[in-house]
XYZ file of C-alpha atoms in Angstrom:
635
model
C 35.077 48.327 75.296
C 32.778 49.605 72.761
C 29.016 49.766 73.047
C 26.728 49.170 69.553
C 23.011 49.392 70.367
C 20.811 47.717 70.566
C 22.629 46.009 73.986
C 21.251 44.122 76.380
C 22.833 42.915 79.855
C 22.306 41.693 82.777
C 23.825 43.076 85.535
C 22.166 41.414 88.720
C 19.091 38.592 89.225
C 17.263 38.764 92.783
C 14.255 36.126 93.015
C 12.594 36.167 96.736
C 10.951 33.766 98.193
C 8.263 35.171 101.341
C 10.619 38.292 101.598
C 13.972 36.737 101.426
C 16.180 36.331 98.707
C 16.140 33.132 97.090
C 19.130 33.473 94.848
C 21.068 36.572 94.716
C 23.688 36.780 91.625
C 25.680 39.691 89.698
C 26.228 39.078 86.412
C 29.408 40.976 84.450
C 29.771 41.645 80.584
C 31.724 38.535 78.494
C 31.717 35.093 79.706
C 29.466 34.304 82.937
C 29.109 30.902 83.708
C 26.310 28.743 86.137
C 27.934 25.763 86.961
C 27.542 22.900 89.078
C 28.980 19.213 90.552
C 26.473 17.414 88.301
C 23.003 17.511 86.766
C 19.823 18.197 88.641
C 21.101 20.761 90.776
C 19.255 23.811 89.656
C 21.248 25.487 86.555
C 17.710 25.336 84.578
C 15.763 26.854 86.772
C 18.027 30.075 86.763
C 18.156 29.612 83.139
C 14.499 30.280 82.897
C 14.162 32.358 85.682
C 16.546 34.385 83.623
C 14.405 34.106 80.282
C 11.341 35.134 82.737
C 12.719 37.828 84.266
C 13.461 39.740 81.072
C 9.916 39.156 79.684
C 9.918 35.686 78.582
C 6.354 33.552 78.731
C 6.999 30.285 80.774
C 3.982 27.188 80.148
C 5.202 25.534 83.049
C 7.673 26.268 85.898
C 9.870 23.562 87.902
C 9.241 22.905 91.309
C 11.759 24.689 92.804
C 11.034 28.106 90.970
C 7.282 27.834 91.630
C 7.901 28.360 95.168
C 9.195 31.590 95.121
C 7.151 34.790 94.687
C 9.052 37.258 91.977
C 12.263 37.665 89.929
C 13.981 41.429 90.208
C 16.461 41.748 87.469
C 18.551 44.891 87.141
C 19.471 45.278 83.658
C 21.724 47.683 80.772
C 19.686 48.751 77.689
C 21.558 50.744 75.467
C 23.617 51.848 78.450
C 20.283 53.272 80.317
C 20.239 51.270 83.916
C 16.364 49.558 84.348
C 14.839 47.135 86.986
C 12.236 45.014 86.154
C 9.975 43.023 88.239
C 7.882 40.197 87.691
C 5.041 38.300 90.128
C 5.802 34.217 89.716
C 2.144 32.666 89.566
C 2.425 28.795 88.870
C -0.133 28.079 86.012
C -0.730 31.472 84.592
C 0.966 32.829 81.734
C 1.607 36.492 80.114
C 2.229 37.582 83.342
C 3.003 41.489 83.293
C 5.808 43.455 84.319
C 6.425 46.306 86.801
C 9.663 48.562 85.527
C 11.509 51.035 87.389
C 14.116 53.627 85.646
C 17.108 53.200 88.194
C 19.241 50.658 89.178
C 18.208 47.849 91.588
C 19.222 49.647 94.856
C 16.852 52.059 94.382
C 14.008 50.614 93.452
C 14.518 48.452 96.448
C 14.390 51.534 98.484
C 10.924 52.648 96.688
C 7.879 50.068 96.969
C 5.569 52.102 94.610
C 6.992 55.361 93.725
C 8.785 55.089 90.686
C 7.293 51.772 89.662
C 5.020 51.622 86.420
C 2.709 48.363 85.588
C 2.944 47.567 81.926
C 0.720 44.552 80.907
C 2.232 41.551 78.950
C 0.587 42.726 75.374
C -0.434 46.035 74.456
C -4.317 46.249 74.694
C -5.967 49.300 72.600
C -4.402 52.273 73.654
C -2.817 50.617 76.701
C 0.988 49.644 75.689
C 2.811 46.529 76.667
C 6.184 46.213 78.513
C 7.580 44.895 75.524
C 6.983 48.262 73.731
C 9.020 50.418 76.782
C 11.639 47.715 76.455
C 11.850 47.799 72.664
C 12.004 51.947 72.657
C 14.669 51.529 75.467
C 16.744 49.762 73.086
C 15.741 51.923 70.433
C 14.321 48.521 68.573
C 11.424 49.253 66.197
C 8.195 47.447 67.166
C 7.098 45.203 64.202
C 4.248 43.532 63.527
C 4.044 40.182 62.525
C 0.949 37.929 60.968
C -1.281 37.866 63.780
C 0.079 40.331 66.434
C 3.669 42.648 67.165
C 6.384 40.725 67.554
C 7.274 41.030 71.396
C 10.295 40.770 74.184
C 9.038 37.201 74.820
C 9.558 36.153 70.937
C 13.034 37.977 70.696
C 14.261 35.770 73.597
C 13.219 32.373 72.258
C 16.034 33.125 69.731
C 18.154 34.118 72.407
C 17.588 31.894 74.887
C 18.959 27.912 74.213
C 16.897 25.867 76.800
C 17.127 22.007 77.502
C 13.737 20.897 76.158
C 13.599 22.368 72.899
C 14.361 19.504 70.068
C 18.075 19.632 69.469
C 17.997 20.761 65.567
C 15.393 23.746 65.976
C 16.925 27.333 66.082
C 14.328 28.564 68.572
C 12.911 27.705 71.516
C 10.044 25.724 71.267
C 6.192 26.552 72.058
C 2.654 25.750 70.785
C 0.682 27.511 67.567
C 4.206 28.542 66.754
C 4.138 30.492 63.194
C 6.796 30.311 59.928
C 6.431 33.935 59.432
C 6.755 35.083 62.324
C 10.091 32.972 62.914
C 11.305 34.819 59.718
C 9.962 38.361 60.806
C 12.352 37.791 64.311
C 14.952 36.130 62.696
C 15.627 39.110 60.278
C 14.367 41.983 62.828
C 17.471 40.516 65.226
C 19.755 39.850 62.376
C 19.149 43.914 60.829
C 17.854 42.487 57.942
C 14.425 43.577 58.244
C 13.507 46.769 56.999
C 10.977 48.113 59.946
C 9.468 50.029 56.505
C 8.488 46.623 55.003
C 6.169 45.015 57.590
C 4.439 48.202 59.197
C 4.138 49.098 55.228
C 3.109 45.757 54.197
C 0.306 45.959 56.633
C -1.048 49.308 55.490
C -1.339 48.286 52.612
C -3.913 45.907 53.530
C -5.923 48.138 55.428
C -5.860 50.457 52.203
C -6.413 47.933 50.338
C -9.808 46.485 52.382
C -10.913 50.646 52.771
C -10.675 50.770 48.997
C -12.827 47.688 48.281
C -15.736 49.525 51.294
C -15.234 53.014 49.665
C -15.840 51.618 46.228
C -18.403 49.232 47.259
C -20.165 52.611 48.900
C -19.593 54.358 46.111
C -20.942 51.771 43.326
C -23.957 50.745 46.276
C -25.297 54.616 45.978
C -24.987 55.257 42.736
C -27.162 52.055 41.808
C -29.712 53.382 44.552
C -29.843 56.696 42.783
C -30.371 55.413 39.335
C -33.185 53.289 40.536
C -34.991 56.245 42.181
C -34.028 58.426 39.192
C -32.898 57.224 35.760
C -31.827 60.685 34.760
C -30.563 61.642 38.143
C -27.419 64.416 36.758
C -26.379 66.454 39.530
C -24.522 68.870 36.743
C -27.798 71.100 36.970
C -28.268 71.967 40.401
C -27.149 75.203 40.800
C -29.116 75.982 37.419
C -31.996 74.291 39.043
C -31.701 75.825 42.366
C -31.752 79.673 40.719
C -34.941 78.971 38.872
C -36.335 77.857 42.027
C -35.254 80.761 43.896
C -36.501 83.221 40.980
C -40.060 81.530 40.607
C -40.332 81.942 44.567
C -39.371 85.420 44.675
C -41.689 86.664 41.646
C -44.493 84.479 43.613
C -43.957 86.491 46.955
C -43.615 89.568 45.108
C -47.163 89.116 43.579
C -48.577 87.941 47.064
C -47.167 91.355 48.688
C -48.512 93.204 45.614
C -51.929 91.564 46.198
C -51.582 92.160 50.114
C -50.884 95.588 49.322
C -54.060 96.453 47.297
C -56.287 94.728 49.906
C -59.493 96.339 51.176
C -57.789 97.873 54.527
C -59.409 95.940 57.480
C -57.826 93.080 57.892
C -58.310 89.788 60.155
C -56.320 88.659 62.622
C -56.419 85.034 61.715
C -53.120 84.199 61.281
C -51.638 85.894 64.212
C -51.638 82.321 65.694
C -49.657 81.033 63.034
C -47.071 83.903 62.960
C -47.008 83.333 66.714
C -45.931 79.637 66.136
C -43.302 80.499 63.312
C -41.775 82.880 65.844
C -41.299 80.619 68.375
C -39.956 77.734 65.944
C -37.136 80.753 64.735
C -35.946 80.915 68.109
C -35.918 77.777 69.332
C -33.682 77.233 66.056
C -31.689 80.530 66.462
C -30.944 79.311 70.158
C -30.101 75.860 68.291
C -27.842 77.757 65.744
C -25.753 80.222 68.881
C -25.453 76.708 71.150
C -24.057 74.970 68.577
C -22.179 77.838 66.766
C -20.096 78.365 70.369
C -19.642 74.687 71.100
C -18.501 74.973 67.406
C -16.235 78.112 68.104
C -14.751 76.243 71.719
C -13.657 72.723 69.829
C -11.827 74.894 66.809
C -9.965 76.684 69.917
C -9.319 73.008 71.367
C -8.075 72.015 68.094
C -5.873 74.750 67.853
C -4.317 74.446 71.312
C -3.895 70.505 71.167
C -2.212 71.290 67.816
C 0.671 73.088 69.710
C 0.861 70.764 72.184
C 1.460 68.000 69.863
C 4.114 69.882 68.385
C 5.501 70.959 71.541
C 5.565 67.387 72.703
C 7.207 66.863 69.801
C 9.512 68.955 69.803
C 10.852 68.018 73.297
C 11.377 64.524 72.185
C 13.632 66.140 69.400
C 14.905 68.141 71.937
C 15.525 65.237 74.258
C 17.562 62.926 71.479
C 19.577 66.371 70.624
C 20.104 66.670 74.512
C 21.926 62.860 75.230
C 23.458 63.342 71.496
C 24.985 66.539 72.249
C 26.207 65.439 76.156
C 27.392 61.723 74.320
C 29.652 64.542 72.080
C 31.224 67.362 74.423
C 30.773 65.119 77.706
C 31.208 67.064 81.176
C 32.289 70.883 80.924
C 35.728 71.747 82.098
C 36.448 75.035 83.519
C 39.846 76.047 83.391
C 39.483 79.059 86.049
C 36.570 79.224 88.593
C 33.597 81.543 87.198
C 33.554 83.273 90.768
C 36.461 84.303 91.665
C 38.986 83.546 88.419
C 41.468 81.520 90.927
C 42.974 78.507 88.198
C 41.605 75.576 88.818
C 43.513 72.228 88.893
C 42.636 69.476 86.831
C 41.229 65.935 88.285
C 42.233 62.926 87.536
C 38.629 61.476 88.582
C 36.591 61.363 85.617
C 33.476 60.097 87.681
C 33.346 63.393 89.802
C 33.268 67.119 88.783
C 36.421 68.469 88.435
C 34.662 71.979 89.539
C 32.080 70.857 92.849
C 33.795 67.618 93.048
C 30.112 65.969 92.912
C 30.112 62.377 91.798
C 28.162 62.205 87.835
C 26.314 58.772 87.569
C 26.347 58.693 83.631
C 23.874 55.587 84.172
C 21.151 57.734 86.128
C 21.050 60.414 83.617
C 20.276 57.189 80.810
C 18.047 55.867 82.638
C 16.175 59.619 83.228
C 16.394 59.970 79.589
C 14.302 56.398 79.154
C 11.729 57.333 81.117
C 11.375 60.700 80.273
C 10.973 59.839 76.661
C 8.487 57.285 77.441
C 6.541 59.169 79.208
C 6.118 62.354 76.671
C 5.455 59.093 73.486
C 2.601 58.037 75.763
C 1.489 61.720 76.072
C 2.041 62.210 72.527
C -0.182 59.078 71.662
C -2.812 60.201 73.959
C -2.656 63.352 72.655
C -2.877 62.682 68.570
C -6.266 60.215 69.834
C -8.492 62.875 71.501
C -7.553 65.326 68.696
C -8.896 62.625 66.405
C -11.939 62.851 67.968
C -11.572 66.552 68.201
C -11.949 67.257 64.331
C -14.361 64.004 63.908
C -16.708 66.174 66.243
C -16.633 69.720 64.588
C -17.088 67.639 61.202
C -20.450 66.548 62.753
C -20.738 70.155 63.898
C -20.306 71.469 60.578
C -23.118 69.510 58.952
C -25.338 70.082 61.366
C -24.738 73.986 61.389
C -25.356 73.850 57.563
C -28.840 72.311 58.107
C -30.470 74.026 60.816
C -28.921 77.322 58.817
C -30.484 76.469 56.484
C -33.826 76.052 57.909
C -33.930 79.144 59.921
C -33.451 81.137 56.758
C -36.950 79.344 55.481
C -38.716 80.066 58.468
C -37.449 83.712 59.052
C -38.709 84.667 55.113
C -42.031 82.953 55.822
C -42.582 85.042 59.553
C -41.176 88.218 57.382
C -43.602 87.726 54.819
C -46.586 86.830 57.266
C -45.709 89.550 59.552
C -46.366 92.661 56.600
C -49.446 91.771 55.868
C -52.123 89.387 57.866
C -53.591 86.605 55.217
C -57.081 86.294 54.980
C -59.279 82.933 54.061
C -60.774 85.009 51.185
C -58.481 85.413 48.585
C -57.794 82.081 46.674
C -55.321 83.827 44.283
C -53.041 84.853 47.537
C -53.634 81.361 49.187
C -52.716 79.834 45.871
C -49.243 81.498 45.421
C -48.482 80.583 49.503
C -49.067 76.905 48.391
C -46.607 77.305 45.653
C -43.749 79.323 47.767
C -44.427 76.277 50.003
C -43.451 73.313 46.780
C -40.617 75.490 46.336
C -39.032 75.615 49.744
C -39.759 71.815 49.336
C -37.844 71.659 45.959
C -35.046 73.908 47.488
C -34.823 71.316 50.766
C -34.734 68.366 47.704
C -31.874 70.613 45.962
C -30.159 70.843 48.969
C -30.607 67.189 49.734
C -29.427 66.384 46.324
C -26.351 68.840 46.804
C -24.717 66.144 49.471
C -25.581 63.502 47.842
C -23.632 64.788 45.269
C -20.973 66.266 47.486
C -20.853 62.425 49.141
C -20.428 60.725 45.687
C -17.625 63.725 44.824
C -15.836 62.841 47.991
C -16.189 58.761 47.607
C -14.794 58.883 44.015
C -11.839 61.375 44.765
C -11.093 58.932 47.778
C -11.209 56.292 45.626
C -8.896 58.130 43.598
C -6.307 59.003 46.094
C -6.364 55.320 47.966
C -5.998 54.065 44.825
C -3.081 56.359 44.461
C -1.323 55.351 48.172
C -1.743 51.767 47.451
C 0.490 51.705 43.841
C 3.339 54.183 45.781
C 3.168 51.722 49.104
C 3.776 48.581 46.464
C 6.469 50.466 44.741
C 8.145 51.418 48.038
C 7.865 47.696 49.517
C 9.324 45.804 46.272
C 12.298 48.379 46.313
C 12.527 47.620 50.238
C 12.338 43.925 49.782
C 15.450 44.320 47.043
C 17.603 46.526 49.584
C 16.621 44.066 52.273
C 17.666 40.596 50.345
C 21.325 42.315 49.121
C 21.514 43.030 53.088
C 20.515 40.045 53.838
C 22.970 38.213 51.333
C 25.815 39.547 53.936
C 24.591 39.259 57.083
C 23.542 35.632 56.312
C 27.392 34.994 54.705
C 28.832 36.366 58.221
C 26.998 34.353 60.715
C 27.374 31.249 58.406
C 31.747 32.216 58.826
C 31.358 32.346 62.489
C 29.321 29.132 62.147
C 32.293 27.311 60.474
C 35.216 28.925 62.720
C 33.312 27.863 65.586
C 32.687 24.101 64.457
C 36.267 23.386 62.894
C 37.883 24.290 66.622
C 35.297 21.447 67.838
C 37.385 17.898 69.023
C 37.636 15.628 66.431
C 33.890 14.210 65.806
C 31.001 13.381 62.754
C 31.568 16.728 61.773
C 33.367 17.501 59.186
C 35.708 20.439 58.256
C 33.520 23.150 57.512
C 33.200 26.056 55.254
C 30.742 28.878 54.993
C 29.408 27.372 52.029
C 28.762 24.398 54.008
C 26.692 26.221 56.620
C 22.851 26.845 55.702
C 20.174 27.772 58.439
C 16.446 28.694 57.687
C 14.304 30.991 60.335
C 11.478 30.041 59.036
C 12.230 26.269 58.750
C 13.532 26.488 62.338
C 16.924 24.395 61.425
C 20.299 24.722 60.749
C 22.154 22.259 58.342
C 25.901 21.602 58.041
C 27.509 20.057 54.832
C 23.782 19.284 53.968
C 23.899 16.381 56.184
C 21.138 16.084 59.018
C 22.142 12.522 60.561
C 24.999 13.848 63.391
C 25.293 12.520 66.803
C 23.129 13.904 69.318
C 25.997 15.918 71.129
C 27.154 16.868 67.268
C 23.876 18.547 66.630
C 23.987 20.279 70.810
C 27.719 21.778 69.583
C 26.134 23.062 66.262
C 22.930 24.457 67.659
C 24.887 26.425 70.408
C 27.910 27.330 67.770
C 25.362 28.886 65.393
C 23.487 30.972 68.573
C 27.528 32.381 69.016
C 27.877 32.725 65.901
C 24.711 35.183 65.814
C 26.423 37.259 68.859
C 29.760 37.591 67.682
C 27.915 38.487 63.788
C 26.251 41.051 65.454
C 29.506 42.497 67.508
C 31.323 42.630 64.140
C 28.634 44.295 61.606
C 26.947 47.122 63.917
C 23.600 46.832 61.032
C 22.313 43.490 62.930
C 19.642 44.493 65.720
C 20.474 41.653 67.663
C 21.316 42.707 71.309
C 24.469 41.327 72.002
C 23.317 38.635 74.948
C 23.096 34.693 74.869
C 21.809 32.490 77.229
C 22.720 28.815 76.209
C 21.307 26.293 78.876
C 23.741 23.019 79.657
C 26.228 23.388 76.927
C 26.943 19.472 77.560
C 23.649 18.079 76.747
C 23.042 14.819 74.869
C 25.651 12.414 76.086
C 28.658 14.831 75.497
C 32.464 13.834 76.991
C 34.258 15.996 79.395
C 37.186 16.614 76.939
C 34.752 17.998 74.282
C 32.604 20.142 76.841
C 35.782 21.494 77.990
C 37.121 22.263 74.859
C 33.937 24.097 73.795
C 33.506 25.841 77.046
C 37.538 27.485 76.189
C 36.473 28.322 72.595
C 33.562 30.390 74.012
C 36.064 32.081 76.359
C 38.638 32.681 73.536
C 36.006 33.665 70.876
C 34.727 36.315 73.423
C 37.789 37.550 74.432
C 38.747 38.602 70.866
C 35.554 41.010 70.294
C 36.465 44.422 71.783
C 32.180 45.149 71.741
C 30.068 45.056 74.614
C 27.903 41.906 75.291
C 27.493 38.882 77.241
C 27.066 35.090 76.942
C 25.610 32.815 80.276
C 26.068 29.036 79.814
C 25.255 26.829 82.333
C 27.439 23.507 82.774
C 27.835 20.221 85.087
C 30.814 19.652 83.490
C 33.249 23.050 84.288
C 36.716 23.364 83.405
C 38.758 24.376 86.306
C 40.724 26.408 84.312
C 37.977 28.652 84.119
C 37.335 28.165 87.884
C 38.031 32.532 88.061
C 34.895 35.202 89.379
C 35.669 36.813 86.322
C 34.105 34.485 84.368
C 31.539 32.306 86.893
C 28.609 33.597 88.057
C 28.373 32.648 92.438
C 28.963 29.495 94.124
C 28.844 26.377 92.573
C 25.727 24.314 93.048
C 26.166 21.154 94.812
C 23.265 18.270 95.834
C 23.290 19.797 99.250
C 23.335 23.650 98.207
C 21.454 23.935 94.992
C 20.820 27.327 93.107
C 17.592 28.002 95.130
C 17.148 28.251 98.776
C 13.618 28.010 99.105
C 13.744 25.595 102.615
């Protein structure tokens, strides 16, 4: 049978109860059905011990199931074998979830080692479980409205439970949201470009950072004007050589004037030089301590740079790896490499025809999972601290320029001090010292004035180039949205067959015959309506609410584009007052529909009403529950 991705089964359900197991149930890929000798006897509670296990969010929990203390479910994704654990806590919700890469054997074996605790929703850099779940089955994480859509929303789509109204298409909860109904809906159905949303988002954020740059940008250059009117920043290099030239001709004419000096000079400013030298070093000492920390983050840089791409490139290097072993499979030798004896073949494809070793295709999946995860996490980890890495040396940079720039000040006025001792006496000399001192003023103001400038340069070509990202992004999302709606047109059309095929082998009922035409559903509505008519019997409207969940599984079996991953869970198929004769019927549709679809998947239904016919293990799921043995033993 052939596997599309992304799949999703479940292969076994353990829930324990003070160290015992509770209920204890392999599941199998096709049909699997719960049943039981009447109602009330516990098909419910596995139903949404089921929907819990694989990271469903449950308000309230039944009697029976809040007794016991954790659900183990081993599970397939995308072929790679996972076991995921959950803690039952009666009145808490978003509970998280411990997963282990291996089947359930042996994790059982391993208490801690080889478990990892994943929260319910990602928190800052800390990911959820539904993220590791959603890169197991290679499912791109989307954001909806007001947070990523996760496991828990998938599987109210999935998952067809008793208490949800009969004519909604997912499973009901509080401060439920149209869009994000629609943003599920066409994420399951492959209809939803994972371009659109993520790019639809970014936009915004551009969008708000161009609306702060330019309000930063128009907010200085009123505060400018105000201080000066005729602020132009095109003159100050111009402005900066005159500067330089009048202070050089002025300390030329104070060393001429030093020079011709009567020959005994005083000692007065030998404090002062004294004080200028220490205030150079201190600020040379500042200039070599920050220079080296300088010097050691640019190395940092450079060697988290190669580690990013060497992370990287082993996540290439792992997709190549399972790509390239999915292609050639298992070496075959046709003479031993030792001793050139011919080898004869196997017939056992699950051992090595060479050491005779058993290969366990599903460990080596599951290794590649976790592996995987494990380098993303280093790789986001990684691509954060370098962020901070080059924030830093920008900060470093600035303040390199500065203090630079005043040890070059100070070192010209100790050089100048030092040839020739100033004396109180000669106005002309202290005269020209005040003016070398306005300049080195003007030249800080120049310099000042320089990143101001340089700021309102970099705020107008960002601007500029936000500006720029925001038009392409726009382009880029309307052409999406077109792709996505022709897409759309067919996956819709398909489902809505299914839809009819399934209804028109129904008993004879309110329904009538139905086309494709006749079928029209709306994720964001929440409803399905046949032959625009509303008004059907309550067990009419359970048939069509469980045909058009089929009708999305067998969709996504046939057109390999849909995302959705090939599992149903539809909760007492029966519901609302249905007869035997129809339950029964419906119940053999599911089996034949299934049975036609050579592509992996799964459908549980739970029913008080089973057809004997069907009465085989390989298509029910344990015992059948009874008053006296129900589906948990909790006594």
């Amino acid at each position: 049978m052939t596997r599309r991705d992304p799949s999703l089964l479940l292969r076994r359900l353990v829930v324990m109860k003070g160290g015992q197991a509770a209920y204890d149930e392999s599941f199998h890929v096709g049909v699997n059905i719960i049943r039981s000798d009447g109602n009330s006897r516990g098909k419910s509670t596995i139903s949404d011990l089921i929907f819990f296990s694989l990271g469903g969010d449950l308000e309230q929990w039944k009697d029976e199931a809040a007794l016991c203390d954790l659900t183990l479910a081993e599970v397939s994704l995308n072929g790679a074998v996972l076991t995921l654990r959950r803690e039952i806590i009666s009145g808490k919700q978003q509970l998280p979830m411990w997963i282990f890469f291996g089947p359930f054997d042996e994790a059982n074996k391993n208490a801690v080692e080889g478990w990892s605790r994943y929260p319910y929703a990602r928190f800052q850099d800390r990911e959820g479980f539904s993220q590791v779940l959603f890169r197991a089955m290679g499912m791109p994480e989307v954001p909806s409205d007001d947070a990523n859509i996760t496991m828990h929303q998938l599987l109210r789509l999935m998952y067809v439970d008793q208490m949800t109204p009969v004519n909604a298409i997912f499973r009901m909860e509080e401060r439920d949201a149209p869009n994000r109904r629609q943003a599920v809906g066409d994420l399951l159905c492959g209809v939803l470009d994972d371009r659109i949303y993520p790019s639809q988002i970014r936009a915004r954020q551009l969008e708000r950072e161009y609306a702060d740059v330019s309000g930063q940008f128009s907010g200085l250059l009123k505060v400018l004007r105000r201080v000066d009117g005729d602020l132009d920043f095109s003159d100050l290099l111009s402005r900066e050589a005159e500067v330089l030239e009048t202070r050089r001709k002025a300390l030329a004419e104070i060393d001429q004037l030093r020079s011709s000096r009567y020959e005994t000079n005083t000692l007065a400013d030998a404090d002062t030089i004294g004080a200028l030298t220490r205030d150079l070093d201190r600020i040379s000492r500042d200039v070599v301590a920050v220079q080296r920390e300088h010097d050691q983050l640019s190395l940092s840089i450079e060697d988290s740079d190669l580690l990013i791409a060497d992370i990287e490139r082993n996540l290439l290097q792992i997709e190549q790896s399972q790509a390239t072993g999915r292609i050639f499979g298992s070496l075959v030798f046709s003479f031993c490499p030792s001793c050139m004896t011919p080898i004869r073949a196997s017939s056992d494809e699950h051992h090595c025809h060479l050491c005779k070793t058993g290969l366990d295709d599903e460990y080596e999946r599951s290794r590649y999972v976790r592996i995987r995860n494990e380098l993303e996490m280093q790789l986001k980890e990684s691509r954060s601290l370098q962020h901070e890495r080059l924030f830093r040396k920008s900060t470093l940079d600035e303040r390199l320029g500065s203090i630079k720039l005043m040890r070059n000040i100070i070192s010209e006025e100790v050089l100048s001090r030092s040839r020739h001792f100033l004396t109180e006496a000669d106005a002309r000399i202290d005269e020209l010292t005040r003016a070398v001192g306005y300049h080195d003023r003007e030249l800080v103001d120049i310099e000042r004035e320089r990143r101001l400038a340089a700021e309102v340069t970099e705020l107008s070509s960002r601007k500029e180039k936000l500006n720029s990202a925001i038009r392409e992004l726009h382009s880029n999302i309307d052409m999406w949205i077109g792709q996505r709606e022709t897409r759309q047109a067919s996956i819709y059309r398909l489902i809505s067959t299914f839809t009819a095929e399934i209804l028109n082998e129904d008993l004879p009922s309110d329904i009538e015959p139905v086309t494709e035409e006749g079928v029209r559903f709306n994720f964001s509505d929440n409803e399905v309506v046949i032959n625009n008519k509303r008004g059907y019997s309550a067990s009419s409207l359970t048939i069509i609410k469980n045909a058009f969940h089929l009708a999305i599984l067998f969709a996504s079996c046939a057109d390999g584009r849909m995302k959705y991953p090939r599992f149903v869970l539809l909760d007492n198929i029966e519901d609302k007052g249905m007869t035997v004769d129809r339950s029964h019927n419906f119940q053999r549709l599911i089996l034949t529909f299934s049975e036609k679809i050579d592509v992996e998947h799964q459908i549980i239904f739970t029913t008080s009403m089973p057809d004997d016919a069907l009465e085989n293990p390989k298509y029910t799921v344990g015992r059948k529950f009874t008053e006296d043995a129900k589906s948990l033993n909790v006594r």
